Coordinates of C-alpha atoms in Angstrom, one line a residue:
M1441 CA 73.5 110.1 35.1
K1442 CA 71.1 108.2 32.8
C1443 CA 70.9 104.4 33.1
E1444 CA 71.6 102.8 29.7
V1445 CA 69.3 99.9 30.6
C1446 CA 66.0 101.5 31.8
G1447 CA 66.6 105.2 31.2
T1448 CA 66.3 106.1 34.9
V1449 CA 68.1 109.4 35.8
T1450 CA 70.1 109.8 39.0
L1451 CA 71.4 113.1 40.3
L1452 CA 74.9 112.8 41.7
R1453 CA 75.9 115.4 44.2
I1454 CA 79.7 115.1 44.4
Q1455 CA 81.9 116.4 47.1
I1456 CA 85.1 118.2 46.0
G1457 CA 87.5 117.1 48.6
F1458 CA 91.2 116.5 48.8
R1459 CA 91.4 113.5 46.5
E1460 CA 91.5 114.2 42.8
R1461 CA 90.5 110.7 41.7
H1462 CA 88.4 108.1 43.5
P1463 CA 86.2 105.1 42.8
I1464 CA 82.4 105.4 42.6
R1465 CA 79.9 102.6 43.1
F1466 CA 76.1 102.7 43.0
S1467 CA 73.1 100.9 41.5
C1468 CA 70.2 102.0 39.4
G1469 CA 67.2 102.7 41.6
K1470 CA 64.8 101.1 39.1
C1471 CA 66.5 98.1 37.3
G1472 CA 69.2 97.6 39.9
I1473 CA 72.1 97.3 37.4
S1474 CA 75.4 98.1 39.0
M1475 CA 77.3 101.3 38.1
R1476 CA 81.1 101.1 38.6
G1477 CA 83.7 103.6 37.7
T1478 CA 85.8 106.6 38.7
V1479 CA 85.4 110.3 39.4
E1480 CA 88.2 112.8 38.6
I1481 CA 88.2 116.3 39.8
N1482 CA 90.2 119.3 38.7
K1483 CA 90.3 121.3 41.9
E1484 CA 91.5 124.4 40.2
T1485 CA 88.6 124.5 37.7
T1486 CA 86.2 122.3 39.7
K1487 CA 85.6 120.4 36.5
I1488 CA 84.4 116.9 37.2
E1489 CA 85.0 113.9 34.9
I1490 CA 82.8 110.8 35.5
N1491 CA 83.5 107.5 33.8
V1492 CA 81.0 104.9 34.9
D1493 CA 79.8 101.7 33.3
N1494 CA 76.2 101.3 32.3
C1495 CA 75.2 105.0 32.5
T1496 CA 75.7 108.2 30.6
K1497 CA 76.2 111.7 31.8
I1498 CA 73.4 114.2 30.8
D1499 CA 74.6 117.7 30.5
E1500 CA 71.2 119.5 30.3
E1501 CA 68.9 119.9 33.2
V1502 CA 66.2 117.2 33.4
N1503 CA 63.9 115.8 36.0
Y1504 CA 65.7 113.1 37.9
D1505 CA 64.3 110.0 39.6
Y1506 CA 66.9 109.3 42.2
Y1507 CA 69.4 111.2 44.3
L1508 CA 72.8 110.2 45.5
E1509 CA 75.6 111.8 47.5
V1510 CA 79.2 110.9 46.5
S1511 CA 82.3 111.4 48.6
P1512 CA 85.7 109.5 48.8
E1513 CA 86.3 110.7 52.3
L1514 CA 82.9 110.7 54.1
L1515 CA 79.9 108.5 54.7
T1516 CA 77.0 109.6 52.5
E1517 CA 73.3 109.1 52.4
K1518 CA 72.4 106.0 50.4
L1519 CA 70.5 106.1 47.1
R1520 CA 67.0 107.4 47.5
K1521 CA 64.1 108.5 45.5
A1522 CA 64.3 112.1 44.4
N1523 CA 62.5 114.9 46.1
C1524 CA 63.0 117.5 43.4
G1525 CA 63.3 121.0 44.8
S1526 CA 64.4 120.1 48.3
D1527 CA 67.3 117.7 47.7
N1528 CA 69.8 120.6 47.7
D1529 CA 68.5 121.7 51.1
L1530 CA 69.7 118.4 52.8
I1531 CA 72.5 118.5 55.4
T1532 CA 75.8 117.9 53.7
P1533 CA 77.9 114.8 54.3
F1534 CA 80.5 117.0 55.8
L1535 CA 78.1 118.2 58.6
K1536 CA 76.7 114.7 59.1
N1537 CA 80.2 113.2 59.6
I1538 CA 81.2 116.0 62.0
E1539 CA 78.1 115.1 64.0
I1540 CA 79.2 111.5 64.2
V1541 CA 82.8 112.0 64.9
G1542 CA 82.6 115.3 66.9
D1543 CA 84.1 118.7 66.2
D1544 CA 87.2 118.1 68.3
K1545 CA 88.2 114.8 66.6
F1546 CA 87.1 115.4 63.0
L1547 CA 89.9 117.6 61.8
D1548 CA 92.6 115.5 63.5
K1549 CA 91.3 112.3 62.1
S1550 CA 90.8 113.7 58.7
S1551 CA 94.3 115.1 58.5
K1552 CA 95.8 111.8 59.7
L1553 CA 94.0 109.9 57.0
L1554 CA 95.0 112.3 54.3
R1555 CA 98.6 112.0 55.4
F1556 CA 98.2 108.3 55.2
F1557 CA 96.8 108.6 51.6
D1558 CA 99.8 110.6 50.6
Y1559 CA 102.2 108.2 52.4
K1560 CA 100.8 105.1 50.7
N1561 CA 101.3 106.7 47.3
E1562 CA 104.6 108.3 47.8
E1563 CA 106.6 106.5 50.6
W1564 CA 105.1 103.1 50.9
P1565 CA 106.7 101.8 47.7
K1566 CA 110.1 102.5 49.2
V1567 CA 109.2 100.7 52.5
R1568 CA 107.7 97.8 50.6
R1569 CA 110.8 97.1 48.6
I1570 CA 112.9 97.2 51.9
I1571 CA 110.6 94.6 53.4
E1572 CA 110.8 92.5 50.3
L1573 CA 114.6 92.6 50.2
Y1574 CA 114.7 91.7 53.9
L1575 CA 112.3 88.7 53.5
Q1576 CA 114.4 87.6 50.5
N1577 CA 117.5 87.8 52.7
N1578 CA 119.1 90.2 50.2
M1579 CA 121.4 92.0 52.6
K1580 CA 123.5 93.5 49.9
Y1581 CA 120.8 96.1 49.2
V1582 CA 118.5 96.1 52.2
I1583 CA 120.8 97.9 54.6
K1584 CA 121.6 100.6 52.1
E1585 CA 117.9 101.1 51.5
I1586 CA 117.1 101.3 55.2
H1587 CA 119.8 103.9 55.7
S1588 CA 118.3 106.0 52.9
I1589 CA 115.3 106.6 55.3
L1590 CA 116.5 105.9 58.9
P1591 CA 119.6 107.4 60.6
V1592 CA 122.6 105.1 60.8
K1593 CA 123.5 106.0 64.3
Q1594 CA 120.1 105.0 65.8
F1595 CA 119.6 102.1 63.3
P1596 CA 123.0 100.6 62.6
C1597 CA 121.6 97.4 61.1
D1598 CA 124.9 95.7 62.2
S1599 CA 123.2 92.5 63.6
G1600 CA 120.2 90.3 63.0
L1601 CA 118.5 92.0 65.9
E1602 CA 119.2 95.6 64.7
L1603 CA 118.2 94.8 61.1
H1604 CA 115.0 93.2 62.4
R1605 CA 114.3 96.4 64.4
G1606 CA 115.0 98.7 61.5
V1607 CA 112.6 96.9 59.2
H1608 CA 109.9 96.8 61.9
T1609 CA 110.2 100.5 62.6
L1610 CA 109.5 101.3 58.9
F1611 CA 106.5 99.0 58.9
I1612 CA 105.0 100.5 62.0
H1613 CA 105.5 104.0 60.7
S1614 CA 103.6 102.9 57.6
I1615 CA 100.4 102.0 59.4
L1616 CA 100.3 104.4 62.4
S1617 CA 98.0 106.9 60.7
I1618 CA 95.2 104.4 60.3
C1619 CA 95.3 103.3 64.0
D1620 CA 94.1 104.9 67.2
E1621 CA 97.0 106.8 68.7
N1622 CA 97.2 104.3 71.6
F1623 CA 96.6 101.2 69.6
V1624 CA 100.2 100.1 68.8
S1625 CA 101.7 101.3 72.1
Q1626 CA 99.1 99.3 74.1
T1627 CA 99.8 96.2 72.0
C1628 CA 103.5 96.6 72.6
R1629 CA 103.2 96.9 76.3
F1630 CA 100.8 94.0 76.5
I1631 CA 103.1 91.6 74.5
D1632 CA 106.2 92.8 76.4
S1633 CA 104.6 92.1 79.7
E1634 CA 103.3 88.6 78.8
N1635 CA 106.5 87.5 77.1
M1636 CA 108.5 88.7 80.1
N1637 CA 106.3 86.6 82.3
L1638 CA 107.0 83.5 80.2
L1639 CA 110.7 84.2 80.4
K1640 CA 110.4 84.1 84.1
S1641 CA 108.2 81.1 84.5
V1642 CA 109.1 78.8 81.6
S1643 CA 112.3 80.2 80.2
K1644 CA 113.7 76.9 78.8
E1645 CA 110.4 75.9 77.1
Y1646 CA 109.9 79.4 75.7
N1647 CA 113.4 79.6 74.2
Q1648 CA 113.0 76.1 72.7
L1649 CA 109.7 77.2 71.1
I1650 CA 111.3 80.3 69.5
I1651 CA 114.3 78.4 68.2
S1652 CA 112.0 75.7 66.7
L1653 CA 109.8 78.2 65.0
E1654 CA 112.8 80.1 63.6
N1655 CA 114.3 76.8 62.2
E1656 CA 110.9 76.1 60.5
N1657 CA 111.0 79.6 58.9
Y1658 CA 107.6 80.2 60.6
F1659 CA 108.3 83.9 61.2
I1660 CA 109.4 84.7 57.7
K1661 CA 106.5 82.8 56.1
L1662 CA 104.0 84.8 58.1
E1663 CA 105.9 88.1 57.4
H1664 CA 105.5 87.4 53.7
S1665 CA 101.7 87.0 54.2
I1666 CA 101.6 90.2 56.2
L1667 CA 103.4 92.2 53.5
K1668 CA 100.9 90.9 50.9
L1669 CA 97.9 91.8 53.1
T1670 CA 99.3 95.2 53.9
C1671 CA 99.6 95.9 50.1
D1672 CA 96.1 94.7 49.7
F1673 CA 94.8 96.8 52.6
F1674 CA 96.4 99.9 51.0
Q1675 CA 94.3 99.2 47.9
V1676 CA 91.2 98.6 50.0
Y1677 CA 91.8 101.9 51.8
D1678 CA 90.6 103.8 48.7
Y1679 CA 87.2 102.0 49.2
I1680 CA 86.8 102.3 53.0
Q1681 CA 88.4 105.6 53.9
P1682 CA 85.0 107.0 55.2
V1683 CA 84.8 104.1 57.7
L1684 CA 88.3 104.8 58.9
L1685 CA 87.3 108.4 59.5
I1686 CA 84.4 107.6 61.8
S1687 CA 85.6 104.5 63.5
S1688 CA 87.6 104.2 66.6
V1689 CA 89.8 101.1 66.9
Y1690 CA 87.3 98.8 68.4
Q1691 CA 83.8 100.1 67.7
L1692 CA 81.8 102.4 65.4
D1693 CA 79.2 104.5 67.3
N1694 CA 76.5 107.0 66.5
T1695 CA 76.0 105.7 62.9
D1696 CA 72.7 104.9 61.2
E1697 CA 73.8 102.0 58.9
S1698 CA 70.3 101.9 57.3
T1699 CA 70.6 105.5 56.1
L1700 CA 74.3 106.1 55.6
G1701 CA 76.6 104.1 53.4
L1702 CA 79.6 104.2 51.1
S1703 CA 79.7 105.7 47.6
T1704 CA 83.2 104.4 47.0
C1705 CA 82.7 100.6 46.9
D1706 CA 80.4 97.7 46.9
F1707 CA 80.6 94.2 48.4
S1708 CA 82.7 92.8 45.5
D1709 CA 85.5 95.3 46.2
L1710 CA 86.0 93.9 49.7
K1711 CA 85.1 90.2 49.8
Q1712 CA 88.5 88.9 48.6
F1713 CA 90.3 91.0 51.2
Y1714 CA 88.0 89.5 53.9
I1715 CA 88.8 85.9 52.7
D1716 CA 92.5 86.4 52.5
T1717 CA 92.7 88.1 55.9
Y1718 CA 90.6 85.4 57.5
E1719 CA 92.9 82.7 56.0
F1720 CA 95.9 84.5 57.4
L1721 CA 94.5 84.9 60.9
A1722 CA 93.5 81.3 61.0
E1723 CA 97.1 80.2 60.1
S1724 CA 98.6 82.7 62.5
M1725 CA 96.7 81.3 65.5
L1726 CA 99.6 78.8 66.0
L1727 CA 101.9 81.2 67.9
P1728 CA 99.3 82.7 70.3
T1729 CA 97.9 79.2 70.9
L1730 CA 101.3 77.7 71.8
L1731 CA 102.2 80.8 74.0
N1732 CA 98.8 80.3 75.8
N1733 CA 99.8 76.6 76.3
L1734 CA 103.0 77.7 78.0
K1735 CA 101.3 80.4 80.1
Y1736 CA 98.4 78.3 81.4
R1737 CA 99.7 74.8 81.3
G1738 CA 103.5 75.1 81.2
R1739 CA 104.0 72.9 78.1
V1740 CA 103.9 73.8 74.4
E1741 CA 102.1 70.5 73.6
E1742 CA 99.4 70.8 76.3
F1743 CA 96.4 72.4 74.7
N1744 CA 93.2 73.7 76.2
N1745 CA 91.0 70.6 76.3
S1746 CA 87.8 72.4 75.2
L1747 CA 88.5 71.7 71.5
A1748 CA 89.9 68.1 71.8
I1749 CA 93.3 68.7 70.3
D1750 CA 96.3 67.2 72.2
S1751 CA 99.3 67.7 69.9
I1752 CA 100.9 70.3 67.6
S1753 CA 100.6 67.9 64.7
K1754 CA 96.8 67.5 65.3
Y1755 CA 96.5 71.3 65.6
K1756 CA 98.3 71.9 62.3
A1757 CA 96.2 69.3 60.5
S1758 CA 92.9 70.8 61.8
S1759 CA 90.6 72.9 59.7
K1760 CA 90.9 76.7 59.6
G1761 CA 87.5 76.9 61.2
K1762 CA 88.7 74.7 64.1
K1763 CA 91.8 76.9 64.5
I1764 CA 89.7 80.1 64.6
E1765 CA 87.7 78.5 67.5
F1766 CA 90.9 78.7 69.6
C1767 CA 91.0 82.5 69.4
K1768 CA 87.6 82.6 71.1
I1769 CA 88.9 80.8 74.2
A1770 CA 89.4 83.3 77.1
E1771 CA 93.2 83.1 77.3
V1772 CA 95.4 86.1 77.3
Y1773 CA 97.2 85.9 73.9
N1774 CA 93.8 85.6 72.2
R1775 CA 93.2 89.3 73.0
L1776 CA 95.3 90.1 70.0
F1777 CA 92.3 89.1 67.9
K1778 CA 90.2 92.2 68.1
I1779 CA 87.2 90.7 66.4
N1780 CA 85.2 87.5 66.5
L1781 CA 85.9 85.8 63.2
N1782 CA 82.8 84.2 61.7
N1783 CA 83.3 81.0 59.8
K1784 CA 79.8 81.2 58.3
I1785 CA 80.6 84.5 56.6
R1786 CA 83.8 83.1 55.2
N1787 CA 82.2 80.0 53.9
A1788 CA 79.3 81.9 52.4
I1789 CA 81.7 84.2 50.5
G1790 CA 83.8 81.2 49.4
H1791 CA 80.8 79.3 48.1
N1792 CA 79.1 82.4 46.5
S1793 CA 76.2 81.9 49.0
Y1794 CA 75.3 85.6 49.4
K1795 CA 73.1 88.3 48.1
Y1796 CA 74.0 92.0 47.8
D1797 CA 71.5 94.8 47.3
G1798 CA 73.3 97.7 45.8
K1799 CA 70.5 100.1 46.5
T1800 CA 70.2 99.4 50.3
Q1801 CA 73.8 98.2 50.6
L1802 CA 72.5 95.2 52.5
I1803 CA 74.5 91.9 52.4
E1804 CA 72.8 88.6 53.2
F1805 CA 75.1 85.6 53.9
I1806 CA 73.1 82.5 53.2
D1807 CA 73.1 79.3 55.3
H1808 CA 71.5 76.7 53.0
K1809 CA 71.2 74.2 55.8
N1810 CA 69.6 76.6 58.2
P1811 CA 67.9 79.5 56.3
D1812 CA 66.6 81.0 59.5
K1813 CA 70.2 81.6 60.5
N1814 CA 71.2 83.7 57.6
I1815 CA 73.4 86.6 58.5
N1816 CA 72.5 90.1 57.4
M1817 CA 74.7 93.2 57.6
Y1818 CA 75.2 96.5 55.8
L1819 CA 78.2 97.3 53.7
I1820 CA 79.7 99.8 56.2
E1821 CA 79.5 97.1 58.9
F1822 CA 81.3 94.7 56.6
A1823 CA 83.9 97.3 55.8
E1824 CA 84.4 97.9 59.5
I1825 CA 85.0 94.2 60.0
C1826 CA 87.6 94.3 57.3
L1827 CA 89.3 97.2 59.1
Y1828 CA 89.3 95.4 62.5
M1829 CA 90.6 92.2 60.9
Y1830 CA 93.6 94.2 59.6
H1831 CA 94.1 95.6 63.1
S1832 CA 94.4 92.0 64.2
V1833 CA 97.0 91.4 61.5
I1834 CA 99.0 94.4 62.9
N1835 CA 98.7 92.8 66.4
I1836 CA 100.0 89.5 65.1
Q1837 CA 102.8 91.2 63.3
E1838 CA 103.8 92.9 66.6
L1839 CA 103.7 89.5 68.3
L1840 CA 106.0 88.0 65.6
Y1841 CA 108.4 90.9 65.9
K1842 CA 108.6 90.8 69.7
T1843 CA 108.9 87.0 69.8
R1844 CA 111.5 86.7 67.0
K1845 CA 113.6 89.5 68.8
M1846 CA 114.1 87.1 71.6
Y1847 CA 115.6 84.6 69.2
F1848 CA 118.2 87.1 68.2
I1849 CA 118.9 88.1 71.8
S1850 CA 119.2 84.4 72.8
R1851 CA 122.0 83.9 70.2
G1852 CA 123.9 86.9 71.6
D1853 CA 122.9 89.9 69.4
K1854 CA 123.2 93.2 71.2
A1855 CA 120.7 96.0 70.9
V1856 CA 121.8 99.6 70.2
S1857 CA 122.2 101.6 73.3
A1858 CA 119.3 103.8 74.3
K1859 CA 121.9 106.6 74.8
V1860 CA 122.0 107.2 71.0
F1861 CA 118.4 108.4 71.2
G1862 CA 118.7 111.9 72.4
A1863 CA 115.1 112.2 73.3
V1864 CA 115.3 109.5 75.9
K1865 CA 118.2 111.0 77.9
Q1866 CA 115.8 113.2 79.8
E1867 CA 113.3 110.4 80.4
K1868 CA 113.4 108.6 83.6
I1869 CA 113.0 104.9 83.1
G1870 CA 112.1 102.5 85.9
R1871 CA 114.7 99.7 86.4
N1872 CA 112.0 97.1 86.1
E1873 CA 110.3 98.6 83.0
P1874 CA 110.8 97.3 79.5
C1875 CA 114.0 98.7 78.1
I1876 CA 113.5 101.8 75.8
C1877 CA 115.7 100.2 73.1
G1878 CA 113.0 97.6 72.4
S1879 CA 115.0 94.5 73.3
G1880 CA 112.2 93.1 75.4
L1881 CA 114.4 92.9 78.5
K1882 CA 114.0 94.9 81.6
Y1883 CA 115.9 98.2 81.6
K1884 CA 118.2 97.1 84.5
K1885 CA 119.1 94.0 82.5
C1886 CA 119.9 95.8 79.3
C1887 CA 120.8 99.5 78.7
G1888 CA 120.5 100.3 82.4
K1889 CA 123.4 98.1 83.3

C-alpha cells in the first residue's frame, strides 16, 4: 500500500481467517497520516479487496519501507520498518497468540468468539427487539416474540416475574460467549447471597427501597441504557475481538503491549464507548451504594462518611466523579465494579486532551494542571479497559434483575415450578440453597415446599 501523501510503501501481510469483512487501521510510518478502511476476503478464491483512505494498492512487486501484520481475530505485531528478505520468516500471529493463550484454551476461546460473532449478526436483532418491546411495555407483541425463541412451558410469561425472567434469559444468552465461563454464575451467586442477607436483617427497609425505585422507574431507565450500551458493545466487538481472545475476565497476562497491538481499530473507534460506559456506571452507582448503606449501617439514608454525603438527594446531585469515588470504598456491593474507573481519563477524552500515536499505538491522556501526572497506555490496554467496563455493566444488569425480581415476588407473583425443567429433576438441591427457578428465595421457601 502506497501512502498518497509521502509515497511510503507498506507491505500488509493479511491473515485469511473466519471473517470475510473486517476493519483495518494503521498509520504511515513516515508522515503519520492515518489509514482507515476495510478488508474483504473471498475465502474460496483467497482474493483480497482492500479499501483504505489515504493509500493506494500497488499490484507490482516493489521495495517496501514498512511491514504490518493484519488480522481481525488476533493480536499482531505493530507497524515496523521493513527488513526485506526476512519479514516472511517471522512467527505468524497465529503462533504468537497460541503462545499467549495456551494450546489448551486457544481453540475453545476462538470457537466461542466466532459463535458470538455469528450470534450478534443473526440472533441478536431478534433479542434486541424483544428487549425494546419489553422496555416500551408493549405486551401485545413481546410475549409472542419471546415464545418464538423460548419454550412456553419453561417460560410461560404469565406474570410480571416470569416475563422479567424470560427477557433476562435472552439477554444473558446473548453475552455468555464473551465472558469467562464462571463469570455470570459467580455474579449470580454473590448477588443472591448478599440480597438474601438483607432480607434477613433489614427486610422492611430493603422492600421499601425496591418499591421506591420501581415507582421512580429506576430499573427501566437503567435497562434502556444497558440495551444501548450492549448494542454499542456489539459494534465495538469488531474492533477488539483480538483482546477478547487473549484476555481472561479480570486480567490480561503474557502480552508485550509495546510490540503487539491491534490492526482492527485505533483510539477514535473506542473513545466514545469508554465515555458512554463511564457515564452509565457512574449513574448506576446509586443501587449498590444504597444496598451498601443497608448492609453496613442499616438505613438507606446513612452513607459511608468518607465522602461527606449524608442524604440521597445530595448523592443524586453530586458529580459523576464523586459518585465513582463510592465504588472504590471497600464495601461488598462495590465488587460488582471490576475495574477502577479513572476520572482523569474520562475528562481528558471529554476535553480532547489526549494524543494518539498511530505507529506505536500509544495514548497519552494529558493533565494540563499537572503535566507530570499524564497517563500513558497502549491501545490494547485501553481496549481491555473497555471490555472490563462492559463486564461491570453486565454485573449491574444482573443486580438490577435480581433486585427487581424481589419487587415482583413482594407483590405476589409466583415463579414457574422447577419441576418443568427436566434437567433439574436429577439434581439434589440443598434446602437452604437459592432456588433453581431463580426466584431469589431459598429452595425450602419456594419450589421445595
